Tab-separated table of C-alpha atoms in Angstrom:
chain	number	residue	atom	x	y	z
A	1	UNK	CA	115.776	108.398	112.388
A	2	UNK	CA	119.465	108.215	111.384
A	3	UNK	CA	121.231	108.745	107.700
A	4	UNK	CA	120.563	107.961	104.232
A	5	UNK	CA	124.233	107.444	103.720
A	6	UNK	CA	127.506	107.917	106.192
A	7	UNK	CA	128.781	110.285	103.566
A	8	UNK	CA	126.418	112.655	102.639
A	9	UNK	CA	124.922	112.358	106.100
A	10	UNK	CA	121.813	113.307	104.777
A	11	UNK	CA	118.730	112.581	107.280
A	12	UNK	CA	116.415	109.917	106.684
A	13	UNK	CA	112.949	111.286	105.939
A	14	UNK	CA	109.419	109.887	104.870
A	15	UNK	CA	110.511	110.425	101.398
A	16	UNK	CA	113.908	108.075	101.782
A	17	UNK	CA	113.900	104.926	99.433
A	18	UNK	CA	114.805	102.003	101.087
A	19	UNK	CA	114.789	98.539	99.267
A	20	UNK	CA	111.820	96.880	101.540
A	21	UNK	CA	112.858	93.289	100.505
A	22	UNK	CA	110.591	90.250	101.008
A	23	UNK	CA	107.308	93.042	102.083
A	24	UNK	CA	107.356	92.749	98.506
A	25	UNK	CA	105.567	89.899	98.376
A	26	UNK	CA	102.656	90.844	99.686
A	27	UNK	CA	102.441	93.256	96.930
A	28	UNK	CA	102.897	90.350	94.350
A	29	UNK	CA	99.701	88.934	96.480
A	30	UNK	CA	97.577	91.969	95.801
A	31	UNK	CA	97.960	91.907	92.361
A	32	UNK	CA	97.439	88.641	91.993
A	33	UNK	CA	94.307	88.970	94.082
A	34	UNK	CA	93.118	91.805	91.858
A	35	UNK	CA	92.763	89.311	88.763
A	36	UNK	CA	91.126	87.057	90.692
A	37	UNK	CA	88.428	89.191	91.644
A	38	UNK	CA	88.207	89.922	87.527
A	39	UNK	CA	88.016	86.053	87.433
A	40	UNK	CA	91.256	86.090	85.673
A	41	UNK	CA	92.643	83.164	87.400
A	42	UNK	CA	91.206	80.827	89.971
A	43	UNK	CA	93.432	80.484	93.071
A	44	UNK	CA	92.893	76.128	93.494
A	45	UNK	CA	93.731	75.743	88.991
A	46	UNK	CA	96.931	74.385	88.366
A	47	UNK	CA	99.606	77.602	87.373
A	48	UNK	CA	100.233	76.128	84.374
A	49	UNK	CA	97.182	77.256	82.845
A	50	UNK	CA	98.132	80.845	83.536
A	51	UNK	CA	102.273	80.852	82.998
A	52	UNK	CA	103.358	80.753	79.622
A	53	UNK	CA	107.043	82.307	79.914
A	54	UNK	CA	108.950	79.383	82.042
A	55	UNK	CA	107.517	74.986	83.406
A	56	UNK	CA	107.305	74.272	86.127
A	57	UNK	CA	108.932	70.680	86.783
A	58	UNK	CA	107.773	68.181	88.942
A	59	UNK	CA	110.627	65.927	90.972
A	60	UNK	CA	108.548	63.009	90.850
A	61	UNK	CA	105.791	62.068	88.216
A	62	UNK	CA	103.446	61.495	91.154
A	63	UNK	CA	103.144	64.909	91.998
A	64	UNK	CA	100.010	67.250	91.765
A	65	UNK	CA	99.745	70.153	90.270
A	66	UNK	CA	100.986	73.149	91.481
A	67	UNK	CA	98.501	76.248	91.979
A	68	UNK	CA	98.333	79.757	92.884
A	69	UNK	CA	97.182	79.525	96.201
A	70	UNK	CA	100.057	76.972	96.694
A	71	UNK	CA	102.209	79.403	95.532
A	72	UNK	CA	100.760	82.139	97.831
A	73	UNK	CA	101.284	80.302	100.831
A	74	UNK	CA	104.770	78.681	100.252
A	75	UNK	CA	103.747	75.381	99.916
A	76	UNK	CA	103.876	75.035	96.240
A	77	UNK	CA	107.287	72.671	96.875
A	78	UNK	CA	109.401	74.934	95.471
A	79	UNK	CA	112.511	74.972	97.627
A	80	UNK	CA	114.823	78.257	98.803
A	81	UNK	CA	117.686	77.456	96.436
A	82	UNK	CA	116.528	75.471	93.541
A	83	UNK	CA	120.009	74.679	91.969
A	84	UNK	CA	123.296	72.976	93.491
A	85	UNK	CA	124.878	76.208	92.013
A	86	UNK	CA	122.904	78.812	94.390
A	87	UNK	CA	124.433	76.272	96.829
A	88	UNK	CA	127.749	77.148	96.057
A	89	UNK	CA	127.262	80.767	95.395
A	90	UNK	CA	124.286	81.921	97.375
A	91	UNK	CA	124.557	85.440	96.485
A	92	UNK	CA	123.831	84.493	92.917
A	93	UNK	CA	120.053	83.339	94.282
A	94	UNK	CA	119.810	86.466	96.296
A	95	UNK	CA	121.066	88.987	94.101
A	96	UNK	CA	123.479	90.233	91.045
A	97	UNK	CA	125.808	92.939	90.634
A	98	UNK	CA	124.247	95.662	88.767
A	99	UNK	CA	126.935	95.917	86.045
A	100	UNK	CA	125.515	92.407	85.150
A	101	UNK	CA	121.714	92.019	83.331
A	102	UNK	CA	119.141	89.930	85.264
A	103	UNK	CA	117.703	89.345	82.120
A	104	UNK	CA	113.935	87.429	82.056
A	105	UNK	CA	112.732	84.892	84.633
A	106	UNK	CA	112.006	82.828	81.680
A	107	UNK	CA	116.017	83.095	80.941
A	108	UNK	CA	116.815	82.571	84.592
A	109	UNK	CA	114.493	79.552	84.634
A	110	UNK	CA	115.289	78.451	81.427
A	111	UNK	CA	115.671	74.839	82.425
A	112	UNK	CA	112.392	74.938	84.635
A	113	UNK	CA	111.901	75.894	87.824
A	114	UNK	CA	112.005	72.962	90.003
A	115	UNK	CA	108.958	71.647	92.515
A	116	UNK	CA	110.562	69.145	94.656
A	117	UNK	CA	108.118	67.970	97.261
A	118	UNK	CA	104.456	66.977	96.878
A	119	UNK	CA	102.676	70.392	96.531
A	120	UNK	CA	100.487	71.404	99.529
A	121	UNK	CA	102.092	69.039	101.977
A	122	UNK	CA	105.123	71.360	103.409
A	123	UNK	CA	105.893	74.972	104.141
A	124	UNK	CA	109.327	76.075	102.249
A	125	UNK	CA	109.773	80.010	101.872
A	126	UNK	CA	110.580	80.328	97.908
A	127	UNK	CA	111.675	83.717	96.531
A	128	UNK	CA	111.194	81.286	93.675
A	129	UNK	CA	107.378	81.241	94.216
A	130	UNK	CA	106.672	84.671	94.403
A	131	UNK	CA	108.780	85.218	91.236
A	132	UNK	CA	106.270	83.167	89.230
A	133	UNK	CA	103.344	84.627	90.463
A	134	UNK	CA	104.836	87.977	89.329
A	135	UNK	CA	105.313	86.257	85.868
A	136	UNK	CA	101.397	85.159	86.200
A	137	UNK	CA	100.538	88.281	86.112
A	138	UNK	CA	102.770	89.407	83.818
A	139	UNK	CA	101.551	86.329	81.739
A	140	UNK	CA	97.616	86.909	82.113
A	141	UNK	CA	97.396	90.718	81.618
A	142	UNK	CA	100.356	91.114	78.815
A	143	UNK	CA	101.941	93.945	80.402
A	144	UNK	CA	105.058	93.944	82.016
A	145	UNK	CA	104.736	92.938	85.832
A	146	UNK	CA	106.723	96.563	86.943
A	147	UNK	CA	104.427	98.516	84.893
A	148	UNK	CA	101.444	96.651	86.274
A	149	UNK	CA	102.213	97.513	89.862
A	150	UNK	CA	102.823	101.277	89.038
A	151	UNK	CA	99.611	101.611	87.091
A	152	UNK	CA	97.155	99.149	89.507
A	153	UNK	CA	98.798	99.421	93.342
A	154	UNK	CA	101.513	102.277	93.041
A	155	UNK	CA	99.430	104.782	91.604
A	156	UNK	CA	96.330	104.164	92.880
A	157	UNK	CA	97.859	104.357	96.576
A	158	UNK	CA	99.643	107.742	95.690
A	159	UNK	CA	102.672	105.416	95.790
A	160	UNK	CA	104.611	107.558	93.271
A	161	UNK	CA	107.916	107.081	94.616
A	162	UNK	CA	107.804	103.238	94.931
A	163	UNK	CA	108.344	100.929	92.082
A	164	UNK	CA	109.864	97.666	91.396
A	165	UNK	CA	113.015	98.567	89.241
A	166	UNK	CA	115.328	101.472	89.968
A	167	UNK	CA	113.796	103.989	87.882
A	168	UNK	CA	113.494	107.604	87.583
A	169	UNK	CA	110.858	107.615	90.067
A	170	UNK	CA	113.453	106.930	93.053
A	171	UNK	CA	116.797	108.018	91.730
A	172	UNK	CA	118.152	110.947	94.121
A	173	UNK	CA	116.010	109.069	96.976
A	174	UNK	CA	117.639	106.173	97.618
A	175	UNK	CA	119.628	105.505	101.040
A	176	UNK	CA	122.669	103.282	100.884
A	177	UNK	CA	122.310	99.743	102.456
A	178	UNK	CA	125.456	98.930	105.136
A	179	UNK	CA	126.590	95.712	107.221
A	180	UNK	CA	128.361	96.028	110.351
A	181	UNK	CA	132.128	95.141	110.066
A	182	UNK	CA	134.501	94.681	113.177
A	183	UNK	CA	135.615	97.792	111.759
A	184	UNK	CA	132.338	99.531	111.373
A	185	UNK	CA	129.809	100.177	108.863
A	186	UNK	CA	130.585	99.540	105.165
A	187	UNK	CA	128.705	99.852	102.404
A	188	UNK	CA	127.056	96.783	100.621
A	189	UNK	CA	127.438	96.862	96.625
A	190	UNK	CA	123.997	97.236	94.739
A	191	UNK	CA	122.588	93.413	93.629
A	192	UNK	CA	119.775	93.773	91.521
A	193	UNK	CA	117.203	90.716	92.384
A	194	UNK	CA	116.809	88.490	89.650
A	195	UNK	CA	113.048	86.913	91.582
A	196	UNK	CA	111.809	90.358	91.635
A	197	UNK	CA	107.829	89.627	92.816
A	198	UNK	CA	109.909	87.820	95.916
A	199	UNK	CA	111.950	90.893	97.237
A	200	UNK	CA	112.524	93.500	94.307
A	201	UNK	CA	110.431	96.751	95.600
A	202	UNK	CA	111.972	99.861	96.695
A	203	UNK	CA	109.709	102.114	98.551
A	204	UNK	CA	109.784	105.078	101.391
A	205	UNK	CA	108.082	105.274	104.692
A	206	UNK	CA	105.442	107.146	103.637
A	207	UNK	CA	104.615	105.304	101.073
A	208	UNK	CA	104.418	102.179	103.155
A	209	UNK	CA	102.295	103.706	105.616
A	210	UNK	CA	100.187	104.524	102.685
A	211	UNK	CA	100.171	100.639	102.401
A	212	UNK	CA	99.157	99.821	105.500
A	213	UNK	CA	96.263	102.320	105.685
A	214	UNK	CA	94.756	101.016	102.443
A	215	UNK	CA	95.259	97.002	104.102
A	216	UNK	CA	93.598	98.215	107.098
A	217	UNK	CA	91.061	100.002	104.939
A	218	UNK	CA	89.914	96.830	103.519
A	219	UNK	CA	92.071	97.909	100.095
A	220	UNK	CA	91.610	101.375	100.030
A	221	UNK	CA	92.865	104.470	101.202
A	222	UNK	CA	92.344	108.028	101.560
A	223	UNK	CA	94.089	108.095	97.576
A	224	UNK	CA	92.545	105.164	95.944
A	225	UNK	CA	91.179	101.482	96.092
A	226	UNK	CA	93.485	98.352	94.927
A	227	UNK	CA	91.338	95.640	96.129
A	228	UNK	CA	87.366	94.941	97.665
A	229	UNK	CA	87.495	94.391	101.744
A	230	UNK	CA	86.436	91.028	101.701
A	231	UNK	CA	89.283	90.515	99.600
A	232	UNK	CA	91.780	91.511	101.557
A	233	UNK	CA	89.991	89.966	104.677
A	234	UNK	CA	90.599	86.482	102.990
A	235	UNK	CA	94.278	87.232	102.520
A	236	UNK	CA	94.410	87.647	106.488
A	237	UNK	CA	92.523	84.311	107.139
A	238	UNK	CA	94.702	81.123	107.411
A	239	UNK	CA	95.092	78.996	104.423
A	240	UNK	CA	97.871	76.843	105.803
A	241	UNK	CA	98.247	75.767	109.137
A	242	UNK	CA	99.064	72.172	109.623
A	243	UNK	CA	98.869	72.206	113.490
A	244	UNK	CA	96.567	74.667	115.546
A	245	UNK	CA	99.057	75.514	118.237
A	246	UNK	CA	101.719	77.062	115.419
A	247	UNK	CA	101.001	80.413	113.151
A	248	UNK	CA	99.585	79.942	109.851
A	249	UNK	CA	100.209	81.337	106.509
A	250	UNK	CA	97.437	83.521	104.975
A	251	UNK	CA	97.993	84.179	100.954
A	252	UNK	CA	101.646	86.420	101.279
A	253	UNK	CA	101.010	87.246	105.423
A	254	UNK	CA	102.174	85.590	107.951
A	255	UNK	CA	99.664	85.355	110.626
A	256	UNK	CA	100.126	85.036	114.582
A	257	UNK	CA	98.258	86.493	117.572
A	258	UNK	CA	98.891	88.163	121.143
A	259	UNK	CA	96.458	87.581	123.459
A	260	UNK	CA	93.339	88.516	121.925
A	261	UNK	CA	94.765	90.471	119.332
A	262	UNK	CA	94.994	89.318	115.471
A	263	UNK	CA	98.691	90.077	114.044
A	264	UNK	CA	99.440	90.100	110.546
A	265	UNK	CA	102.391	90.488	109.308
A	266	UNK	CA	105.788	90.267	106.766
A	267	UNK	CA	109.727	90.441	107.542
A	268	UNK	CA	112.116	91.399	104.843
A	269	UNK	CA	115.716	90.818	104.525
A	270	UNK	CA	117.899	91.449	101.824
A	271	UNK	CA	122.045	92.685	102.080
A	272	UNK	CA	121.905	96.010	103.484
A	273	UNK	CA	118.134	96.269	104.096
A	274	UNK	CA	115.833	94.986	107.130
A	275	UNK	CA	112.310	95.571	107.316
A	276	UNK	CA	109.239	94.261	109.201
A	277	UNK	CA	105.743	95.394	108.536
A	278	UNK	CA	103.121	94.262	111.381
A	279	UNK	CA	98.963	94.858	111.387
A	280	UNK	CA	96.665	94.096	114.330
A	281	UNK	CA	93.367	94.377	111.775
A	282	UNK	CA	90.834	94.368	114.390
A	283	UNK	CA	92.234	96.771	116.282
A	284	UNK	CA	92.921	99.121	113.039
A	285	UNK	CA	97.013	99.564	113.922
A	286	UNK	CA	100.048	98.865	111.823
A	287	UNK	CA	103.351	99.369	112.306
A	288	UNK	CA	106.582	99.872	109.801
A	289	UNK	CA	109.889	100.141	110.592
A	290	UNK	CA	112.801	100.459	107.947
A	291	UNK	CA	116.513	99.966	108.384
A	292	UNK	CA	119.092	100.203	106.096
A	293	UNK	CA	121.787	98.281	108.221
A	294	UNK	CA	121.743	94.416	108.101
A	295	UNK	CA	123.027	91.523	106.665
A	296	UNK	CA	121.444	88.345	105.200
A	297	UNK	CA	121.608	87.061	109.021
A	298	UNK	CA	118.603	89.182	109.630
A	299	UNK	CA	120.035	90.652	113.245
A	300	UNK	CA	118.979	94.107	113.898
A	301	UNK	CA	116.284	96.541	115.146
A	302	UNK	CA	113.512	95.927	112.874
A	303	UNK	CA	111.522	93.030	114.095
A	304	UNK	CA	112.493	93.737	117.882
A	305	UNK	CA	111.178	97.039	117.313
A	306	UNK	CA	108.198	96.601	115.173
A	307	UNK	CA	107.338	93.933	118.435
A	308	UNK	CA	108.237	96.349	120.915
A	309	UNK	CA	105.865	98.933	119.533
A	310	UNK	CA	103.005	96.700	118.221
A	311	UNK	CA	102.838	95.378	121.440
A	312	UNK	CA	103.018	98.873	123.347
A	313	UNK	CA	100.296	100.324	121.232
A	314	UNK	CA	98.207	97.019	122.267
A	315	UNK	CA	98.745	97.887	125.680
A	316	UNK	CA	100.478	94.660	126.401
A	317	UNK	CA	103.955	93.599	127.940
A	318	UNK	CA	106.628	92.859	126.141
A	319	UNK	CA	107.320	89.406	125.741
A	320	UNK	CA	110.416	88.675	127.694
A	321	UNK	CA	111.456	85.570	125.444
A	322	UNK	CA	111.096	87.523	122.353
């Protein structure tokens, strides 16, 4: 399973923390979800009747609004990097050192966060997006959108070592992230994410398997419920998909097939960290694997892997172009 760190050499176990990236956002989905089986929020009303901490700012007058099931399914027009200065300095969209403060999203977006296309025309990935939906929450319940995930997905999942903040909960736990040099592996230093609903979770294998047992499970496992199953089998169904012969986008998963087989699924990258999480619902499988070797390039053994074995325990050949 390979080391925590190449100094300590201390084996990777279930209990490892690993920073798990853009699987995050399917997280942000469930909670989001939960309110709107309280009827909190309606998934087709414009977000700005739920955000209150930050605008979001239309590129052209024209446009519609924006809503959460936009924003679920990356086509709320919000692009990847949504100032000339991430541009410049990508690292600064992506991360900041931790000597620095993140501060609030409604600091971060203090001029507005910017929706540049015509929403629900285009797919754009958008850390950006799954940042505000963490502020929804945040916005709608009045409690802050870490604490909410420990007390209504964390907790309920026995997900005690998982949380979105480096807290006391993981400290001791976590494995150091790496990209491979010419030289070998170095160390990557610590970047705290400033669009935490987008990527900011830390969380262990077990943990994730937890996860995956209580998607499968139609939102529960053998610990405790987070969501109803017809719930979670609407977050599996396409709600984007502007040609039948390409994949679709369910609300947070990214959905595909082999064969016969239903695949649902998230990648995660972020520096030091790969991760791919992959369910085949109807056939009541899902498969996790964790690395803590990778750069921002994506390249390495997760996704091949996570492939590899979906498609073994499917009983079906690898794909050679894959």
């Amino acid at each position: 399973p390979g080391v925590a760190g190449t100094s300590s050499k201390e084996p990777v176990t279930e209990d490892t923390v690993f920073r798990i990236g853009s699987v995050t956002k399917t997280f942000s989905a469930v909670a989001v979800m939960q309110l709107w089986e309280q009827g909190l929020v309606d998934l087709d009303a414009p977000v700005a009747r739920y955000l209150r901490a930050f605008p979001l700012v239309a590129a052209k007058p024209r446009h519609g609004p924006v809503t959460l099931r936009h924003l679920l399914t990356h086509t709320a027009g919000i692009g990847y990097w949504p100032r000339a200065l991430d541009l410049l300095r990508p690292r600064l969209g992506s991360g900041v050192q931790a000597a620095r403060p993140v501060g609030s999203l409604a600091e971060y977006y203090h001029r507005g966060l910017r929706v540049e296309v015509e929403p629900g025309t285009r797919w754009m990935y958008s850390n950006h997006g799954f940042a505000t939906l963490g502020q929804v929450v945040q916005d709608v319940t009045g409690v802050p959108f870490d604490r909410y995930l420990r007390e209504h997905v964390f907790d309920p999942l026995g997900m005690d070592h998982s949380d979105l903040t480096v807290s006391e909960r993981l400290r001791g736990r976590l494995a150091t992230g790496y990209v491979l040099r010419r030289h070998g592996l170095e160390p990557v230093p610590w970047r705290d994410v400033p669009t935490p609903g987008g990527g900011g979770i830390c969380s262990t294998m077990g943990h994730l398997a937890d996860y995956v047992a209580a998607l499968l499970g139609g939102g529960r496992n053998g610990t405790g419920k987070v969501l109803r199953p017809e719930t979670v089998a609407s977050m599996f169904r396409p709600h984007f998909q502007p040609d039948p012969r390409i994949s679709s986008m369910g609300l947070a998963f990214e959905l595909s097939a082999e064969g016969s087989h239903r695949i649902v699924g998230k990648d995660a990258v972020v520096s030091g960290f790969l991760a791919q999480m992959l369910l085949a619902p109807d056939d009541d499988i899902g498969v996790v694997v964790l690395s803590n070797t990778g750069g921002l390039d994506a390249r390495g053994p997760p996704t091949p892997l996570g492939w590899a074995i979906m498609l073994h325990l499917l009983g079906l050949p690898d794909s050679p172009s894959r």
